[in-house]
Structure formats: structure tokens, C-alpha cells
GROMACS .gro file of N, CA and C in nm:
model
  351
    1GLU      N    1   7.697  -0.754  13.112
    1GLU     CA    2   7.565  -0.699  13.086
    1GLU      C    3   7.479  -0.802  13.015
    2LYS      N    4   7.352  -0.796  13.046
    2LYS     CA    5   7.255  -0.888  12.985
    2LYS      C    6   7.169  -0.811  12.886
    3ASN      N    7   7.154  -0.863  12.766
    3ASN     CA    8   7.070  -0.799  12.666
    3ASN      C    9   6.923  -0.819  12.702
    4VAL      N   10   6.847  -0.709  12.702
    4VAL     CA   11   6.704  -0.717  12.732
    4VAL      C   12   6.619  -0.672  12.614
    5GLY      N   13   6.684  -0.627  12.506
    5GLY     CA   14   6.610  -0.583  12.389
    5GLY      C   15   6.704  -0.531  12.282
    6ASN      N   16   6.646  -0.489  12.172
    6ASN     CA   17   6.721  -0.434  12.060
    6ASN      C   18   6.660  -0.303  12.014
    7ARG      N   19   6.745  -0.213  11.970
    7ARG     CA   20   6.700  -0.091  11.902
    7ARG      C   21   6.700  -0.125  11.753
    8VAL      N   22   6.585  -0.111  11.688
    8VAL     CA   23   6.568  -0.155  11.550
    8VAL      C   24   6.540  -0.036  11.461
    9ARG      N   25   6.604  -0.034  11.344
    9ARG     CA   26   6.574   0.066  11.242
    9ARG      C   27   6.515  -0.008  11.123
   10ALA      N   28   6.394   0.030  11.084
   10ALA     CA   29   6.325  -0.034  10.973
   10ALA      C   30   6.305   0.068  10.861
   11ARG      N   31   6.314   0.021  10.738
   11ARG     CA   32   6.293   0.108  10.622
   11ARG      C   33   6.190   0.042  10.532
   12VAL      N   34   6.086   0.118  10.497
   12VAL     CA   35   5.985   0.071  10.403
   12VAL      C   36   6.035   0.108  10.264
   13VAL      N   37   6.062   0.007  10.182
   13VAL     CA   38   6.117   0.032  10.049
   13VAL      C   39   6.007   0.051   9.947
   14LYS      N   40   5.904  -0.031   9.954
   14LYS     CA   41   5.795  -0.023   9.857
   14LYS      C   42   5.664  -0.028   9.933
   15ASN      N   43   5.572   0.063   9.896
   15ASN     CA   44   5.447   0.072   9.968
   15ASN      C   45   5.341   0.124   9.872
   16LYS      N   46   5.227   0.058   9.865
   16LYS     CA   47   5.120   0.101   9.775
   16LYS      C   48   5.032   0.210   9.837
   17LEU      N   49   5.036   0.224   9.969
   17LEU     CA   50   4.945   0.316  10.037
   17LEU      C   51   5.010   0.445  10.086
   18ALA      N   52   5.141   0.449  10.093
   18ALA     CA   53   5.210   0.566  10.146
   18ALA      C   54   5.341   0.586  10.071
   19PRO      N   55   5.404   0.701  10.089
   19PRO     CA   56   5.532   0.724  10.021
   19PRO      C   57   5.637   0.621  10.064
   20PRO      N   58   5.717   0.572   9.970
   20PRO     CA   59   5.821   0.475  10.005
   20PRO      C   60   5.942   0.542  10.070
   21PHE      N   61   6.034   0.459  10.114
   21PHE     CA   62   6.162   0.501  10.172
   21PHE      C   63   6.144   0.582  10.300
   22ARG      N   64   6.050   0.540  10.382
   22ARG     CA   65   6.031   0.599  10.514
   22ARG      C   66   6.105   0.514  10.616
   23ASP      N   67   6.166   0.577  10.715
   23ASP     CA   68   6.241   0.507  10.819
   23ASP      C   69   6.166   0.514  10.950
   24ALA      N   70   6.179   0.409  11.029
   24ALA     CA   71   6.124   0.406  11.164
   24ALA      C   72   6.229   0.344  11.255
   25GLU      N   73   6.238   0.395  11.377
   25GLU     CA   74   6.333   0.341  11.474
   25GLU      C   75   6.256   0.318  11.603
   26PHE      N   76   6.269   0.198  11.659
   26PHE     CA   77   6.194   0.163  11.780
   26PHE      C   78   6.268   0.055  11.857
   27ASP      N   79   6.226   0.036  11.982
   27ASP     CA   80   6.286  -0.066  12.069
   27ASP      C   81   6.199  -0.190  12.069
   28ILE      N   82   6.261  -0.305  12.053
   28ILE     CA   83   6.192  -0.432  12.074
   28ILE      C   84   6.251  -0.492  12.201
   29MET      N   85   6.170  -0.498  12.305
   29MET     CA   86   6.214  -0.554  12.433
   29MET      C   87   6.173  -0.701  12.436
   30PHE      N   88   6.262  -0.787  12.482
   30PHE     CA   89   6.237  -0.930  12.477
   30PHE      C   90   6.120  -0.972  12.566
   31ASP      N   91   6.092  -0.898  12.673
   31ASP     CA   92   5.984  -0.937  12.764
   31ASP      C   93   5.851  -0.870  12.734
   32GLU      N   94   5.846  -0.768  12.646
   32GLU     CA   95   5.721  -0.698  12.622
   32GLU      C   96   5.689  -0.670  12.476
   33GLY      N   97   5.782  -0.691  12.386
   33GLY     CA   98   5.760  -0.658  12.245
   33GLY      C   99   5.804  -0.516  12.218
   34ILE      N  100   5.734  -0.447  12.129
   34ILE     CA  101   5.769  -0.308  12.098
   34ILE      C  102   5.740  -0.222  12.220
   35SER      N  103   5.838  -0.145  12.262
   35SER     CA  104   5.829  -0.067  12.385
   35SER      C  105   5.743   0.057  12.364
   36SER      N  106   5.625   0.059  12.426
   36SER     CA  107   5.537   0.176  12.414
   36SER      C  108   5.595   0.296  12.487
   37SER      N  109   5.661   0.274  12.601
   37SER     CA  110   5.721   0.386  12.673
   37SER      C  111   5.839   0.444  12.596
   38GLY      N  112   5.915   0.360  12.527
   38GLY     CA  113   6.025   0.409  12.443
   38GLY      C  114   5.975   0.489  12.325
   39ASP      N  115   5.867   0.440  12.262
   39ASP     CA  116   5.808   0.513  12.150
   39ASP      C  117   5.754   0.648  12.195
   40LEU      N  118   5.685   0.648  12.310
   40LEU     CA  119   5.630   0.773  12.362
   40LEU      C  120   5.743   0.872  12.393
   41LEU      N  121   5.850   0.823  12.452
   41LEU     CA  122   5.963   0.910  12.485
   41LEU      C  123   6.023   0.971  12.358
   42ASP      N  124   6.045   0.890  12.256
   42ASP     CA  125   6.102   0.940  12.130
   42ASP      C  126   6.011   1.045  12.066
   43LEU      N  127   5.881   1.015  12.060
   43LEU     CA  128   5.786   1.108  11.998
   43LEU      C  129   5.773   1.237  12.078
   44SER      N  130   5.774   1.226  12.211
   44SER     CA  131   5.757   1.345  12.294
   44SER      C  132   5.878   1.437  12.288
   45VAL      N  133   5.998   1.381  12.276
   45VAL     CA  134   6.117   1.465  12.259
   45VAL      C  135   6.113   1.533  12.123
   46GLU      N  136   6.073   1.457  12.020
   46GLU     CA  137   6.063   1.512  11.884
   46GLU      C  138   5.960   1.624  11.877
   47ALA      N  139   5.847   1.610  11.950
   47ALA     CA  140   5.740   1.709  11.948
   47ALA      C  141   5.765   1.824  12.044
   48GLY      N  142   5.865   1.813  12.130
   48GLY     CA  143   5.895   1.919  12.226
   48GLY      C  144   5.813   1.912  12.353
   49VAL      N  145   5.743   1.802  12.374
   49VAL     CA  146   5.663   1.785  12.496
   49VAL      C  147   5.754   1.755  12.614
   50ILE      N  148   5.854   1.672  12.592
   50ILE     CA  149   5.957   1.643  12.692
   50ILE      C  150   6.085   1.710  12.643
   51GLN      N  151   6.151   1.782  12.736
   51GLN     CA  152   6.275   1.850  12.702
   51GLN      C  153   6.393   1.761  12.743
   52LYS      N  154   6.492   1.752  12.656
   52LYS     CA  155   6.612   1.675  12.684
   52LYS      C  156   6.728   1.771  12.698
   53SER      N  157   6.799   1.760  12.809
   53SER     CA  158   6.916   1.843  12.834
   53SER      C  159   7.031   1.751  12.872
   54GLY      N  160   7.117   1.722  12.777
   54GLY     CA  161   7.223   1.623  12.801
   54GLY      C  162   7.159   1.486  12.813
   55ALA      N  163   7.179   1.421  12.926
   55ALA     CA  164   7.119   1.290  12.949
   55ALA      C  165   6.991   1.300  13.033
   56TRP      N  166   6.955   1.422  13.077
   56TRP     CA  167   6.838   1.442  13.162
   56TRP      C  168   6.715   1.474  13.079
   57PHE      N  169   6.599   1.424  13.124
   57PHE     CA  170   6.472   1.447  13.058
   57PHE      C  171   6.378   1.516  13.156
   58ASN      N  172   6.308   1.621  13.109
   58ASN     CA  173   6.213   1.696  13.191
   58ASN      C  174   6.080   1.707  13.119
   59PHE      N  175   5.973   1.694  13.198
   59PHE     CA  176   5.837   1.717  13.147
   59PHE      C  177   5.782   1.834  13.226
   60GLY      N  178   5.787   1.953  13.166
   60GLY     CA  179   5.749   2.074  13.240
   60GLY      C  180   5.848   2.094  13.353
   61GLU      N  181   5.798   2.101  13.476
   61GLU     CA  182   5.883   2.116  13.593
   61GLU      C  183   5.923   1.981  13.652
   62THR      N  184   5.867   1.873  13.601
   62THR     CA  185   5.895   1.739  13.654
   62THR      C  186   6.020   1.682  13.590
   63ARG      N  187   6.116   1.647  13.673
   63ARG     CA  188   6.239   1.583  13.624
   63ARG      C  189   6.212   1.433  13.617
   64LEU      N  190   6.216   1.379  13.496
   64LEU     CA  191   6.182   1.239  13.475
   64LEU      C  192   6.297   1.145  13.505
   65GLY      N  193   6.418   1.187  13.482
   65GLY     CA  194   6.532   1.100  13.513
   65GLY      C  195   6.649   1.125  13.421
   66GLN      N  196   6.756   1.052  13.450
   66GLN     CA  197   6.878   1.061  13.372
   66GLN      C  198   6.895   0.932  13.293
   67GLY      N  199   6.904   0.944  13.164
   67GLY     CA  200   6.921   0.828  13.078
   67GLY      C  201   6.788   0.777  13.025
   68ARG      N  202   6.791   0.732  12.903
   68ARG     CA  203   6.669   0.688  12.833
   68ARG      C  204   6.600   0.572  12.904
   69GLU      N  205   6.677   0.472  12.946
   69GLU     CA  206   6.618   0.353  13.009
   69GLU      C  207   6.553   0.388  13.143
   70ASN      N  208   6.613   0.478  13.220
   70ASN     CA  209   6.553   0.520  13.347
   70ASN      C  210   6.422   0.594  13.325
   71VAL      N  211   6.416   0.677  13.221
   71VAL     CA  212   6.293   0.751  13.192
   71VAL      C  213   6.185   0.656  13.142
   72LYS      N  214   6.221   0.558  13.059
   72LYS     CA  215   6.123   0.458  13.013
   72LYS      C  216   6.064   0.384  13.133
   73LYS      N  217   6.149   0.346  13.228
   73LYS     CA  218   6.102   0.277  13.349
   73LYS      C  219   6.011   0.368  13.431
   74PHE      N  220   6.048   0.496  13.444
   74PHE     CA  221   5.968   0.592  13.519
   74PHE      C  222   5.830   0.608  13.456
   75LEU      N  223   5.824   0.616  13.323
   75LEU     CA  224   5.695   0.630  13.254
   75LEU      C  225   5.609   0.505  13.272
   76ARG      N  226   5.670   0.386  13.269
   76ARG     CA  227   5.595   0.262  13.290
   76ARG      C  228   5.537   0.255  13.431
   77GLU      N  229   5.612   0.306  13.529
   77GLU     CA  230   5.569   0.299  13.669
   77GLU      C  231   5.470   0.409  13.707
   78ASN      N  232   5.450   0.509  13.621
   78ASN     CA  233   5.360   0.621  13.649
   78ASN      C  234   5.260   0.636  13.535
   79PRO      N  235   5.153   0.554  13.535
   79PRO     CA  236   5.058   0.556  13.423
   79PRO      C  237   4.987   0.691  13.405
   80ASP      N  238   4.965   0.766  13.512
   80ASP     CA  239   4.900   0.897  13.499
   80ASP      C  240   4.990   0.993  13.421
   81LEU      N  241   5.118   0.992  13.452
   81LEU     CA  242   5.213   1.077  13.380
   81LEU      C  243   5.228   1.030  13.236
   82PHE      N  244   5.228   0.898  13.214
   82PHE     CA  245   5.234   0.842  13.079
   82PHE      C  246   5.118   0.895  12.996
   83SER      N  247   4.996   0.894  13.053
   83SER     CA  248   4.877   0.943  12.983
   83SER      C  249   4.887   1.092  12.955
   84GLU      N  250   4.940   1.167  13.050
   84GLU     CA  251   4.953   1.312  13.032
   84GLU      C  252   5.053   1.345  12.921
   85VAL      N  253   5.165   1.274  12.918
   85VAL     CA  254   5.265   1.295  12.812
   85VAL      C  255   5.206   1.254  12.678
   86ARG      N  256   5.134   1.141  12.675
   86ARG     CA  257   5.072   1.093  12.551
   86ARG      C  258   4.974   1.196  12.497
   87LYS      N  259   4.894   1.252  12.586
   87LYS     CA  260   4.797   1.355  12.546
   87LYS      C  261   4.870   1.477  12.488
   88GLY      N  262   4.980   1.516  12.551
   88GLY     CA  263   5.058   1.629  12.501
   88GLY      C  264   5.115   1.603  12.363
   89VAL      N  265   5.160   1.481  12.338
   89VAL     CA  266   5.215   1.445  12.206
   89VAL      C  267   5.104   1.449  12.101
   90LEU      N  268   4.988   1.393  12.133
   90LEU     CA  269   4.877   1.392  12.038
   90LEU      C  270   4.832   1.534  12.005
   91GLU      N  271   4.829   1.621  12.105
   91GLU     CA  272   4.790   1.761  12.081
   91GLU      C  273   4.897   1.834  12.000
   92ALA      N  274   5.024   1.808  12.030
   92ALA     CA  275   5.133   1.875  11.958
   92ALA      C  276   5.136   1.834  11.811
   93LYS      N  277   5.101   1.710  11.784
   93LYS     CA  278   5.101   1.661  11.645
   93LYS      C  279   4.963   1.675  11.580
   94ALA      N  280   4.867   1.735  11.652
   94ALA     CA  281   4.731   1.759  11.602
   94ALA      C  282   4.664   1.629  11.558
   95ILE      N  283   4.675   1.526  11.642
   95ILE     CA  284   4.611   1.397  11.616
   95ILE      C  285   4.497   1.381  11.715
   96PRO      N  286   4.374   1.359  11.668
   96PRO     CA  287   4.264   1.337  11.763
   96PRO      C  288   4.287   1.207  11.839
   97HIS      N  289   4.258   1.208  11.969
   97HIS     CA  290   4.279   1.088  12.049
   97HIS      C  291   4.147   1.035  12.101
   98LEU      N  292   4.145   0.907  12.132
   98LEU     CA  293   4.023   0.843  12.183
   98LEU      C  294   3.983   0.909  12.314
   99GLY      N  295   3.854   0.922  12.334
   99GLY     CA  296   3.805   0.985  12.455
   99GLY      C  297   3.781   1.133  12.439
  100ALA      N  298   3.829   1.191  12.331
  100ALA     CA  299   3.807   1.333  12.306
  100ALA      C  300   3.672   1.349  12.239
  101SER      N  301   3.593   1.440  12.288
  101SER     CA  302   3.462   1.463  12.227
  101SER      C  303   3.452   1.610  12.188
  102SER      N  304   3.394   1.634  12.073
  102SER     CA  305   3.373   1.772  12.031
  102SER      C  306   3.237   1.817  12.081
  103SER      N  307   3.226   1.942  12.120
  103SER     CA  308   3.102   1.992  12.180
  103SER      C  309   2.990   2.005  12.078
  104SER      N  310   3.022   2.019  11.950
  104SER     CA  311   2.917   2.039  11.850
  104SER      C  312   2.867   1.908  11.791
  105ALA      N  313   2.941   1.801  11.809
  105ALA     CA  314   2.901   1.673  11.749
  105ALA      C  315   2.800   1.602  11.837
  106ASP      N  316   2.691   1.554  11.776
  106ASP     CA  317   2.590   1.477  11.846
  106ASP      C  318   2.609   1.331  11.807
  107PRO      N  319   2.638   1.242  11.904
  107PRO     CA  320   2.665   1.104  11.868
  107PRO      C  321   2.547   1.032  11.805
  108ASP      N  322   2.424   1.078  11.830
  108ASP     CA  323   2.305   1.013  11.774
  108ASP      C  324   2.264   1.073  11.641
  109GLU      N  325   2.330   1.180  11.599
  109GLU     CA  326   2.292   1.249  11.476
  109GLU      C  327   2.314   1.158  11.355
  110GLY      N  328   2.213   1.145  11.272
  110GLY     CA  329   2.225   1.068  11.150
  110GLY      C  330   2.192   0.921  11.164
  111THR      N  331   2.165   0.874  11.284
  111THR     CA  332   2.129   0.733  11.299
  111THR      C  333   1.980   0.717  11.281
  112PRO      N  334   1.933   0.603  11.229
  112PRO     CA  335   1.790   0.583  11.207
  112PRO      C  336   1.708   0.596  11.334
  113ALA      N  337   1.758   0.549  11.447
  113ALA     CA  338   1.683   0.557  11.572
  113ALA      C  339   1.664   0.702  11.614
  114ALA      N  340   1.764   0.786  11.594
  114ALA     CA  341   1.755   0.926  11.632
  114ALA      C  342   1.660   1.001  11.540
  115ASP      N  343   1.654   0.964  11.412
  115ASP     CA  344   1.567   1.032  11.317
  115ASP      C  345   1.420   0.998  11.338
  116SER      N  346   1.390   0.880  11.390
  116SER     CA  347   1.251   0.838  11.403
  116SER      C  348   1.186   0.887  11.531
  117GLU      N  349   1.263   0.941  11.625
  117GLU     CA  350   1.205   0.986  11.752
  117GLU      C  351   1.148   1.123  11.745
   0.00000   0.00000   0.00000
């Protein structure tokens, strides 16, 4: 077998801006850096957006694949599904995402150009 990356566990011991002793686990792939598809997969399973049953992963009725590496590859090859899963994770964790607009907010409100017209 050929190594293509590492699974890394990092611990923040001292931090001035956030609580200390927080752990993070992520994949560093030698050809791409930190794996965004791996991070999305981990977060989506944690948030319940993707269901894991044994080694199989499902997104709603869509069977994504068997094994973590196969699902990461499937997500990389299907950017529309990647975006849909990402949106589901952001909504499940109540994090506003780019491109979301609220109906009551006026983008020109409060700017000098909008006030002078």
C-alpha cells in the first residue's frame, strides 16, 4: 500500500480567544492539503445529515458508498451533492452560509449613498 495522507489529531493547549484543550481531527492528504471532503463527511455524520450504517454512508435515499475513502472520492466527483450536503450541515449547526440572504435585510440600508437618495 502507498500512503496518500495522514489522519491528524490536534489539541489546542493554550488559547487567548477560545477555551483551551479543544481537540480536532482531520485528514491531511499529500496531494491536496487538508481534505475538505473528509471534513464535510465527518461533520455531516456528526450532525446527522449523512447516516452511517456499518461501513455504508447514506444521504437521504442516496447511497454514497462503502468506506470513508470511497465516500470522500464520491463527494469530490459530485460537486452538486457536495454543496447540498454542506448546506445541510450548515443548517443543522445553525451557521449562516455565504449566498444566504434574509428577506428583511436591505443591502443598501445604512450606507451614505442610500441615505442621500
